[in-house]
JSON list of C-alpha atoms in Angstrom, two decimals:
[
{"chain": "A", "resi": 1, "resn": "UNK", "atom": "CA", "xyz": [0.02, 0.08, -0.03]},
{"chain": "A", "resi": 2, "resn": "UNK", "atom": "CA", "xyz": [1.15, 3.46, -0.66]},
{"chain": "A", "resi": 3, "resn": "UNK", "atom": "CA", "xyz": [0.25, 6.12, 1.85]},
{"chain": "A", "resi": 4, "resn": "UNK", "atom": "CA", "xyz": [-0.13, 9.45, 0.01]},
{"chain": "A", "resi": 5, "resn": "UNK", "atom": "CA", "xyz": [-0.54, 12.76, 1.62]},
{"chain": "A", "resi": 6, "resn": "UNK", "atom": "CA", "xyz": [-0.64, 16.25, 0.13]},
{"chain": "A", "resi": 7, "resn": "UNK", "atom": "CA", "xyz": [0.33, 19.22, 2.54]},
{"chain": "A", "resi": 8, "resn": "UNK", "atom": "CA", "xyz": [-0.71, 22.47, 1.23]},
{"chain": "A", "resi": 9, "resn": "UNK", "atom": "CA", "xyz": [0.85, 25.62, 2.57]},
{"chain": "A", "resi": 10, "resn": "UNK", "atom": "CA", "xyz": [1.12, 29.11, 1.13]},
{"chain": "A", "resi": 11, "resn": "UNK", "atom": "CA", "xyz": [-0.68, 27.70, -2.15]},
{"chain": "A", "resi": 12, "resn": "UNK", "atom": "CA", "xyz": [2.12, 25.35, -2.71]},
{"chain": "A", "resi": 13, "resn": "UNK", "atom": "CA", "xyz": [1.70, 21.47, -2.47]},
{"chain": "A", "resi": 14, "resn": "UNK", "atom": "CA", "xyz": [4.20, 19.14, -0.94]},
{"chain": "A", "resi": 15, "resn": "UNK", "atom": "CA", "xyz": [3.51, 15.46, -1.62]},
{"chain": "A", "resi": 16, "resn": "UNK", "atom": "CA", "xyz": [4.58, 12.84, 0.90]},
{"chain": "A", "resi": 17, "resn": "UNK", "atom": "CA", "xyz": [4.34, 9.11, -0.03]},
{"chain": "A", "resi": 18, "resn": "UNK", "atom": "CA", "xyz": [5.33, 6.14, 2.08]},
{"chain": "A", "resi": 19, "resn": "UNK", "atom": "CA", "xyz": [5.42, 2.40, 1.34]},
{"chain": "A", "resi": 20, "resn": "UNK", "atom": "CA", "xyz": [6.22, -0.21, 3.94]},
{"chain": "A", "resi": 21, "resn": "UNK", "atom": "CA", "xyz": [5.66, -0.44, 7.76]},
{"chain": "A", "resi": 22, "resn": "UNK", "atom": "CA", "xyz": [8.63, 1.68, 8.86]},
{"chain": "A", "resi": 23, "resn": "UNK", "atom": "CA", "xyz": [7.92, 4.24, 6.32]},
{"chain": "A", "resi": 24, "resn": "UNK", "atom": "CA", "xyz": [4.31, 4.55, 7.24]},
{"chain": "A", "resi": 25, "resn": "UNK", "atom": "CA", "xyz": [5.51, 5.09, 10.85]},
{"chain": "A", "resi": 26, "resn": "UNK", "atom": "CA", "xyz": [7.75, 7.79, 9.66]},
{"chain": "A", "resi": 27, "resn": "UNK", "atom": "CA", "xyz": [4.96, 9.14, 7.43]},
{"chain": "A", "resi": 28, "resn": "UNK", "atom": "CA", "xyz": [2.68, 9.66, 10.46]},
{"chain": "A", "resi": 29, "resn": "UNK", "atom": "CA", "xyz": [5.47, 11.20, 12.54]},
{"chain": "A", "resi": 30, "resn": "UNK", "atom": "CA", "xyz": [6.17, 13.82, 9.71]},
{"chain": "A", "resi": 31, "resn": "UNK", "atom": "CA", "xyz": [2.36, 14.55, 9.53]},
{"chain": "A", "resi": 32, "resn": "UNK", "atom": "CA", "xyz": [2.26, 15.15, 13.32]},
{"chain": "A", "resi": 33, "resn": "UNK", "atom": "CA", "xyz": [5.35, 17.48, 13.31]},
{"chain": "A", "resi": 34, "resn": "UNK", "atom": "CA", "xyz": [4.31, 21.03, 14.12]},
{"chain": "A", "resi": 35, "resn": "UNK", "atom": "CA", "xyz": [6.43, 22.31, 11.27]},
{"chain": "A", "resi": 36, "resn": "UNK", "atom": "CA", "xyz": [4.17, 20.69, 8.81]},
{"chain": "A", "resi": 37, "resn": "UNK", "atom": "CA", "xyz": [0.99, 21.63, 10.80]},
{"chain": "A", "resi": 38, "resn": "UNK", "atom": "CA", "xyz": [1.50, 25.42, 10.89]},
{"chain": "A", "resi": 39, "resn": "UNK", "atom": "CA", "xyz": [-1.03, 27.01, 8.45]},
{"chain": "A", "resi": 40, "resn": "UNK", "atom": "CA", "xyz": [-1.14, 23.81, 6.24]},
{"chain": "A", "resi": 41, "resn": "UNK", "atom": "CA", "xyz": [-4.06, 21.73, 4.84]},
{"chain": "A", "resi": 42, "resn": "UNK", "atom": "CA", "xyz": [-3.42, 17.88, 4.93]},
{"chain": "A", "resi": 43, "resn": "UNK", "atom": "CA", "xyz": [-5.13, 15.53, 2.48]},
{"chain": "A", "resi": 44, "resn": "UNK", "atom": "CA", "xyz": [-4.42, 11.89, 2.97]},
{"chain": "A", "resi": 45, "resn": "UNK", "atom": "CA", "xyz": [-5.16, 8.98, 0.66]},
{"chain": "A", "resi": 46, "resn": "UNK", "atom": "CA", "xyz": [-4.24, 5.12, 0.93]},
{"chain": "A", "resi": 47, "resn": "UNK", "atom": "CA", "xyz": [-3.67, 3.63, -2.59]},
{"chain": "A", "resi": 48, "resn": "UNK", "atom": "CA", "xyz": [-2.86, 0.02, -3.64]},
{"chain": "A", "resi": 49, "resn": "UNK", "atom": "CA", "xyz": [0.74, -0.28, -4.99]},
{"chain": "A", "resi": 50, "resn": "UNK", "atom": "CA", "xyz": [-0.37, -0.56, -8.69]},
{"chain": "A", "resi": 51, "resn": "UNK", "atom": "CA", "xyz": [-2.55, 2.60, -8.47]},
{"chain": "A", "resi": 52, "resn": "UNK", "atom": "CA", "xyz": [-1.47, 5.83, -10.19]},
{"chain": "A", "resi": 53, "resn": "UNK", "atom": "CA", "xyz": [-1.90, 9.12, -8.48]},
{"chain": "A", "resi": 54, "resn": "UNK", "atom": "CA", "xyz": [-3.96, 11.06, -10.81]},
{"chain": "A", "resi": 55, "resn": "UNK", "atom": "CA", "xyz": [-2.69, 14.63, -11.48]},
{"chain": "A", "resi": 56, "resn": "UNK", "atom": "CA", "xyz": [-5.24, 17.49, -11.12]},
{"chain": "A", "resi": 57, "resn": "UNK", "atom": "CA", "xyz": [-3.04, 20.24, -12.46]},
{"chain": "A", "resi": 58, "resn": "UNK", "atom": "CA", "xyz": [0.02, 20.60, -14.90]},
{"chain": "A", "resi": 59, "resn": "UNK", "atom": "CA", "xyz": [2.14, 22.55, -12.53]},
{"chain": "A", "resi": 60, "resn": "UNK", "atom": "CA", "xyz": [5.35, 21.49, -11.17]},
{"chain": "A", "resi": 61, "resn": "UNK", "atom": "CA", "xyz": [5.18, 19.63, -7.62]},
{"chain": "A", "resi": 62, "resn": "UNK", "atom": "CA", "xyz": [7.55, 18.56, -5.06]},
{"chain": "A", "resi": 63, "resn": "UNK", "atom": "CA", "xyz": [7.52, 14.77, -4.06]},
{"chain": "A", "resi": 64, "resn": "UNK", "atom": "CA", "xyz": [9.25, 13.14, -0.95]},
{"chain": "A", "resi": 65, "resn": "UNK", "atom": "CA", "xyz": [9.01, 9.30, -1.03]},
{"chain": "A", "resi": 66, "resn": "UNK", "atom": "CA", "xyz": [9.83, 7.05, 1.85]},
{"chain": "A", "resi": 67, "resn": "UNK", "atom": "CA", "xyz": [10.23, 3.31, 1.08]},
{"chain": "A", "resi": 68, "resn": "UNK", "atom": "CA", "xyz": [11.20, 0.73, 3.79]},
{"chain": "A", "resi": 69, "resn": "UNK", "atom": "CA", "xyz": [9.92, -2.44, 2.17]},
{"chain": "A", "resi": 70, "resn": "UNK", "atom": "CA", "xyz": [11.64, -2.11, -1.24]},
{"chain": "A", "resi": 71, "resn": "UNK", "atom": "CA", "xyz": [11.52, -5.89, -2.10]},
{"chain": "A", "resi": 72, "resn": "UNK", "atom": "CA", "xyz": [7.66, -6.35, -1.42]},
{"chain": "A", "resi": 73, "resn": "UNK", "atom": "CA", "xyz": [6.61, -3.30, -3.46]},
{"chain": "A", "resi": 74, "resn": "UNK", "atom": "CA", "xyz": [5.97, -2.89, -7.12]},
{"chain": "A", "resi": 75, "resn": "UNK", "atom": "CA", "xyz": [8.22, 0.02, -7.93]},
{"chain": "A", "resi": 76, "resn": "UNK", "atom": "CA", "xyz": [7.40, 0.38, -11.58]},
{"chain": "A", "resi": 77, "resn": "UNK", "atom": "CA", "xyz": [4.08, 2.22, -11.31]},
{"chain": "A", "resi": 78, "resn": "UNK", "atom": "CA", "xyz": [5.38, 4.63, -8.71]},
{"chain": "A", "resi": 79, "resn": "UNK", "atom": "CA", "xyz": [8.31, 5.29, -11.03]},
{"chain": "A", "resi": 80, "resn": "UNK", "atom": "CA", "xyz": [6.25, 5.82, -14.03]},
{"chain": "A", "resi": 81, "resn": "UNK", "atom": "CA", "xyz": [4.04, 8.29, -12.14]},
{"chain": "A", "resi": 82, "resn": "UNK", "atom": "CA", "xyz": [7.03, 10.15, -10.94]},
{"chain": "A", "resi": 83, "resn": "UNK", "atom": "CA", "xyz": [8.58, 10.28, -14.44]},
{"chain": "A", "resi": 84, "resn": "UNK", "atom": "CA", "xyz": [5.37, 11.78, -15.86]},
{"chain": "A", "resi": 85, "resn": "UNK", "atom": "CA", "xyz": [5.50, 14.41, -12.94]},
{"chain": "A", "resi": 86, "resn": "UNK", "atom": "CA", "xyz": [9.23, 15.24, -13.61]},
{"chain": "A", "resi": 87, "resn": "UNK", "atom": "CA", "xyz": [8.41, 15.77, -17.26]},
{"chain": "A", "resi": 88, "resn": "UNK", "atom": "CA", "xyz": [6.09, 18.61, -16.11]},
{"chain": "A", "resi": 89, "resn": "UNK", "atom": "CA", "xyz": [9.04, 20.17, -14.05]},
{"chain": "A", "resi": 90, "resn": "UNK", "atom": "CA", "xyz": [8.30, 18.42, -10.66]},
{"chain": "A", "resi": 91, "resn": "UNK", "atom": "CA", "xyz": [11.03, 17.64, -8.29]},
{"chain": "A", "resi": 92, "resn": "UNK", "atom": "CA", "xyz": [11.14, 14.15, -6.56]},
{"chain": "A", "resi": 93, "resn": "UNK", "atom": "CA", "xyz": [13.20, 12.83, -3.80]},
{"chain": "A", "resi": 94, "resn": "UNK", "atom": "CA", "xyz": [13.31, 9.20, -2.46]},
{"chain": "A", "resi": 95, "resn": "UNK", "atom": "CA", "xyz": [14.59, 7.98, 0.71]},
{"chain": "A", "resi": 96, "resn": "UNK", "atom": "CA", "xyz": [15.05, 3.96, 0.70]},
{"chain": "A", "resi": 97, "resn": "UNK", "atom": "CA", "xyz": [15.43, 2.33, 4.02]},
{"chain": "A", "resi": 98, "resn": "UNK", "atom": "CA", "xyz": [16.55, -1.14, 2.94]},
{"chain": "A", "resi": 99, "resn": "UNK", "atom": "CA", "xyz": [15.31, -4.17, 4.97]},
{"chain": "A", "resi": 100, "resn": "UNK", "atom": "CA", "xyz": [16.80, -6.95, 2.83]},
{"chain": "A", "resi": 101, "resn": "UNK", "atom": "CA", "xyz": [19.54, -7.08, 0.21]},
{"chain": "A", "resi": 102, "resn": "UNK", "atom": "CA", "xyz": [18.33, -9.30, -2.58]},
{"chain": "A", "resi": 103, "resn": "UNK", "atom": "CA", "xyz": [17.95, -9.11, -6.41]},
{"chain": "A", "resi": 104, "resn": "UNK", "atom": "CA", "xyz": [14.37, -7.67, -6.44]},
{"chain": "A", "resi": 105, "resn": "UNK", "atom": "CA", "xyz": [15.49, -4.91, -4.18]},
{"chain": "A", "resi": 106, "resn": "UNK", "atom": "CA", "xyz": [18.59, -4.16, -6.23]},
{"chain": "A", "resi": 107, "resn": "UNK", "atom": "CA", "xyz": [16.47, -4.03, -9.40]},
{"chain": "A", "resi": 108, "resn": "UNK", "atom": "CA", "xyz": [13.83, -1.85, -7.70]},
{"chain": "A", "resi": 109, "resn": "UNK", "atom": "CA", "xyz": [16.65, 0.49, -6.53]},
{"chain": "A", "resi": 110, "resn": "UNK", "atom": "CA", "xyz": [18.19, 0.75, -9.90]},
{"chain": "A", "resi": 111, "resn": "UNK", "atom": "CA", "xyz": [14.82, 1.85, -11.38]},
{"chain": "A", "resi": 112, "resn": "UNK", "atom": "CA", "xyz": [14.25, 4.38, -8.51]},
{"chain": "A", "resi": 113, "resn": "UNK", "atom": "CA", "xyz": [17.65, 5.87, -9.36]},
{"chain": "A", "resi": 114, "resn": "UNK", "atom": "CA", "xyz": [16.63, 6.25, -13.08]},
{"chain": "A", "resi": 115, "resn": "UNK", "atom": "CA", "xyz": [13.27, 7.94, -12.28]},
{"chain": "A", "resi": 116, "resn": "UNK", "atom": "CA", "xyz": [13.93, 10.13, -9.35]},
{"chain": "A", "resi": 117, "resn": "UNK", "atom": "CA", "xyz": [15.86, 13.33, -8.99]},
{"chain": "A", "resi": 118, "resn": "UNK", "atom": "CA", "xyz": [17.52, 12.05, -5.83]},
{"chain": "A", "resi": 119, "resn": "UNK", "atom": "CA", "xyz": [17.55, 8.70, -4.19]},
{"chain": "A", "resi": 120, "resn": "UNK", "atom": "CA", "xyz": [19.00, 8.45, -0.57]},
{"chain": "A", "resi": 121, "resn": "UNK", "atom": "CA", "xyz": [19.70, 4.96, 0.64]},
{"chain": "A", "resi": 122, "resn": "UNK", "atom": "CA", "xyz": [20.04, 4.61, 4.46]},
{"chain": "A", "resi": 123, "resn": "UNK", "atom": "CA", "xyz": [22.22, 1.73, 5.15]},
{"chain": "A", "resi": 124, "resn": "UNK", "atom": "CA", "xyz": [22.99, 0.19, 8.53]},
{"chain": "A", "resi": 125, "resn": "UNK", "atom": "CA", "xyz": [23.92, 3.32, 10.72]},
{"chain": "A", "resi": 126, "resn": "UNK", "atom": "CA", "xyz": [27.37, 3.54, 12.48]},
{"chain": "A", "resi": 127, "resn": "UNK", "atom": "CA", "xyz": [28.38, 5.89, 15.29]},
{"chain": "A", "resi": 128, "resn": "UNK", "atom": "CA", "xyz": [31.80, 7.31, 15.96]},
{"chain": "A", "resi": 129, "resn": "UNK", "atom": "CA", "xyz": [34.20, 4.43, 16.19]},
{"chain": "A", "resi": 130, "resn": "UNK", "atom": "CA", "xyz": [32.60, 2.44, 13.19]},
{"chain": "A", "resi": 131, "resn": "UNK", "atom": "CA", "xyz": [30.54, 0.11, 15.54]},
{"chain": "A", "resi": 132, "resn": "UNK", "atom": "CA", "xyz": [27.13, -0.55, 13.92]},
{"chain": "A", "resi": 133, "resn": "UNK", "atom": "CA", "xyz": [24.12, 0.17, 16.29]},
{"chain": "A", "resi": 134, "resn": "UNK", "atom": "CA", "xyz": [22.96, -3.13, 17.59]},
{"chain": "A", "resi": 135, "resn": "UNK", "atom": "CA", "xyz": [19.53, -2.23, 18.55]},
{"chain": "A", "resi": 136, "resn": "UNK", "atom": "CA", "xyz": [17.09, -1.96, 15.52]},
{"chain": "A", "resi": 137, "resn": "UNK", "atom": "CA", "xyz": [15.13, 0.41, 17.80]},
{"chain": "A", "resi": 138, "resn": "UNK", "atom": "CA", "xyz": [18.00, 2.82, 18.02]},
{"chain": "A", "resi": 139, "resn": "UNK", "atom": "CA", "xyz": [18.51, 2.46, 14.20]},
{"chain": "A", "resi": 140, "resn": "UNK", "atom": "CA", "xyz": [14.73, 3.16, 13.60]},
{"chain": "A", "resi": 141, "resn": "UNK", "atom": "CA", "xyz": [14.77, 6.17, 15.93]},
{"chain": "A", "resi": 142, "resn": "UNK", "atom": "CA", "xyz": [17.69, 7.74, 14.23]},
{"chain": "A", "resi": 143, "resn": "UNK", "atom": "CA", "xyz": [16.38, 7.01, 10.80]},
{"chain": "A", "resi": 144, "resn": "UNK", "atom": "CA", "xyz": [13.10, 8.50, 11.81]},
{"chain": "A", "resi": 145, "resn": "UNK", "atom": "CA", "xyz": [14.80, 11.75, 12.98]},
{"chain": "A", "resi": 146, "resn": "UNK", "atom": "CA", "xyz": [16.79, 11.89, 9.79]},
{"chain": "A", "resi": 147, "resn": "UNK", "atom": "CA", "xyz": [13.67, 11.39, 7.72]},
{"chain": "A", "resi": 148, "resn": "UNK", "atom": "CA", "xyz": [11.72, 14.10, 9.45]},
{"chain": "A", "resi": 149, "resn": "UNK", "atom": "CA", "xyz": [14.72, 16.55, 9.08]},
{"chain": "A", "resi": 150, "resn": "UNK", "atom": "CA", "xyz": [15.06, 15.72, 5.54]},
{"chain": "A", "resi": 151, "resn": "UNK", "atom": "CA", "xyz": [11.31, 16.15, 4.79]},
{"chain": "A", "resi": 152, "resn": "UNK", "atom": "CA", "xyz": [11.44, 19.70, 6.63]},
{"chain": "A", "resi": 153, "resn": "UNK", "atom": "CA", "xyz": [14.22, 20.63, 4.45]},
{"chain": "A", "resi": 154, "resn": "UNK", "atom": "CA", "xyz": [12.53, 19.63, 1.07]},
{"chain": "A", "resi": 155, "resn": "UNK", "atom": "CA", "xyz": [9.24, 21.17, 2.22]},
{"chain": "A", "resi": 156, "resn": "UNK", "atom": "CA", "xyz": [10.68, 24.50, 3.37]},
{"chain": "A", "resi": 157, "resn": "UNK", "atom": "CA", "xyz": [12.67, 24.83, 0.00]},
{"chain": "A", "resi": 158, "resn": "UNK", "atom": "CA", "xyz": [9.50, 24.19, -1.67]},
{"chain": "A", "resi": 159, "resn": "UNK", "atom": "CA", "xyz": [7.48, 26.76, 0.08]},
{"chain": "A", "resi": 160, "resn": "UNK", "atom": "CA", "xyz": [10.25, 29.29, 0.30]},
{"chain": "A", "resi": 161, "resn": "UNK", "atom": "CA", "xyz": [10.95, 29.10, -3.37]},
{"chain": "A", "resi": 162, "resn": "UNK", "atom": "CA", "xyz": [7.46, 29.52, -4.36]},
{"chain": "A", "resi": 163, "resn": "UNK", "atom": "CA", "xyz": [7.20, 32.53, -1.91]},
{"chain": "A", "resi": 164, "resn": "UNK", "atom": "CA", "xyz": [10.20, 34.20, -3.40]},
{"chain": "A", "resi": 165, "resn": "UNK", "atom": "CA", "xyz": [9.16, 33.70, -7.11]},
{"chain": "A", "resi": 166, "resn": "UNK", "atom": "CA", "xyz": [5.73, 35.29, -6.23]},
{"chain": "A", "resi": 167, "resn": "UNK", "atom": "CA", "xyz": [7.37, 38.24, -4.55]},
{"chain": "A", "resi": 168, "resn": "UNK", "atom": "CA", "xyz": [9.57, 38.76, -7.76]},
{"chain": "A", "resi": 169, "resn": "UNK", "atom": "CA", "xyz": [6.38, 38.59, -10.03]},
{"chain": "A", "resi": 170, "resn": "UNK", "atom": "CA", "xyz": [4.78, 41.25, -7.85]},
{"chain": "A", "resi": 171, "resn": "UNK", "atom": "CA", "xyz": [7.69, 43.55, -8.05]},
{"chain": "A", "resi": 172, "resn": "UNK", "atom": "CA", "xyz": [8.00, 43.26, -11.60]},
{"chain": "A", "resi": 173, "resn": "UNK", "atom": "CA", "xyz": [4.39, 44.57, -11.99]},
{"chain": "A", "resi": 174, "resn": "UNK", "atom": "CA", "xyz": [5.00, 47.68, -9.81]},
{"chain": "A", "resi": 175, "resn": "UNK", "atom": "CA", "xyz": [6.31, 50.84, -11.39]},
{"chain": "A", "resi": 176, "resn": "UNK", "atom": "CA", "xyz": [8.62, 52.88, -9.53]},
{"chain": "A", "resi": 177, "resn": "UNK", "atom": "CA", "xyz": [8.94, 56.65, -10.15]},
{"chain": "A", "resi": 178, "resn": "UNK", "atom": "CA", "xyz": [11.90, 58.69, -9.16]}
]
């Protein structure tokens, strides 16, 4: 299942998509974060993996996709939807949290790299001296914090770029007399 949310703020849409159990938990934490709730309208949908998100406008959008169970999902439909959106000028970031390293995962990851602007793969985390974190709960906690921070950055750039462009357009329309 794809968990799809559209967060609208300052008349700019930020699309958040999650696939997989851990990705869904991160998705929910992102939506509960107060930075995303300030003056924003949130629309949530639950779609089967093979569903295509219908585009209502032809304007450029920003997508942040989190995938945790890569080997279990059908990435081709998601990739084709993202490719169509990118053709319209949209920007798409994908964060992959690999659970297993097997052939279907490697093929899906290759497909994601070809269709997204940025693909960030979070491997097993290490701290300081190179020792891997033993507890999966610690890893999930750090991955969640990282994901929320990443989503904030992508969303803030999306909203601020739009606001700056709008201000420039308004200034162009004003005539200044000396």
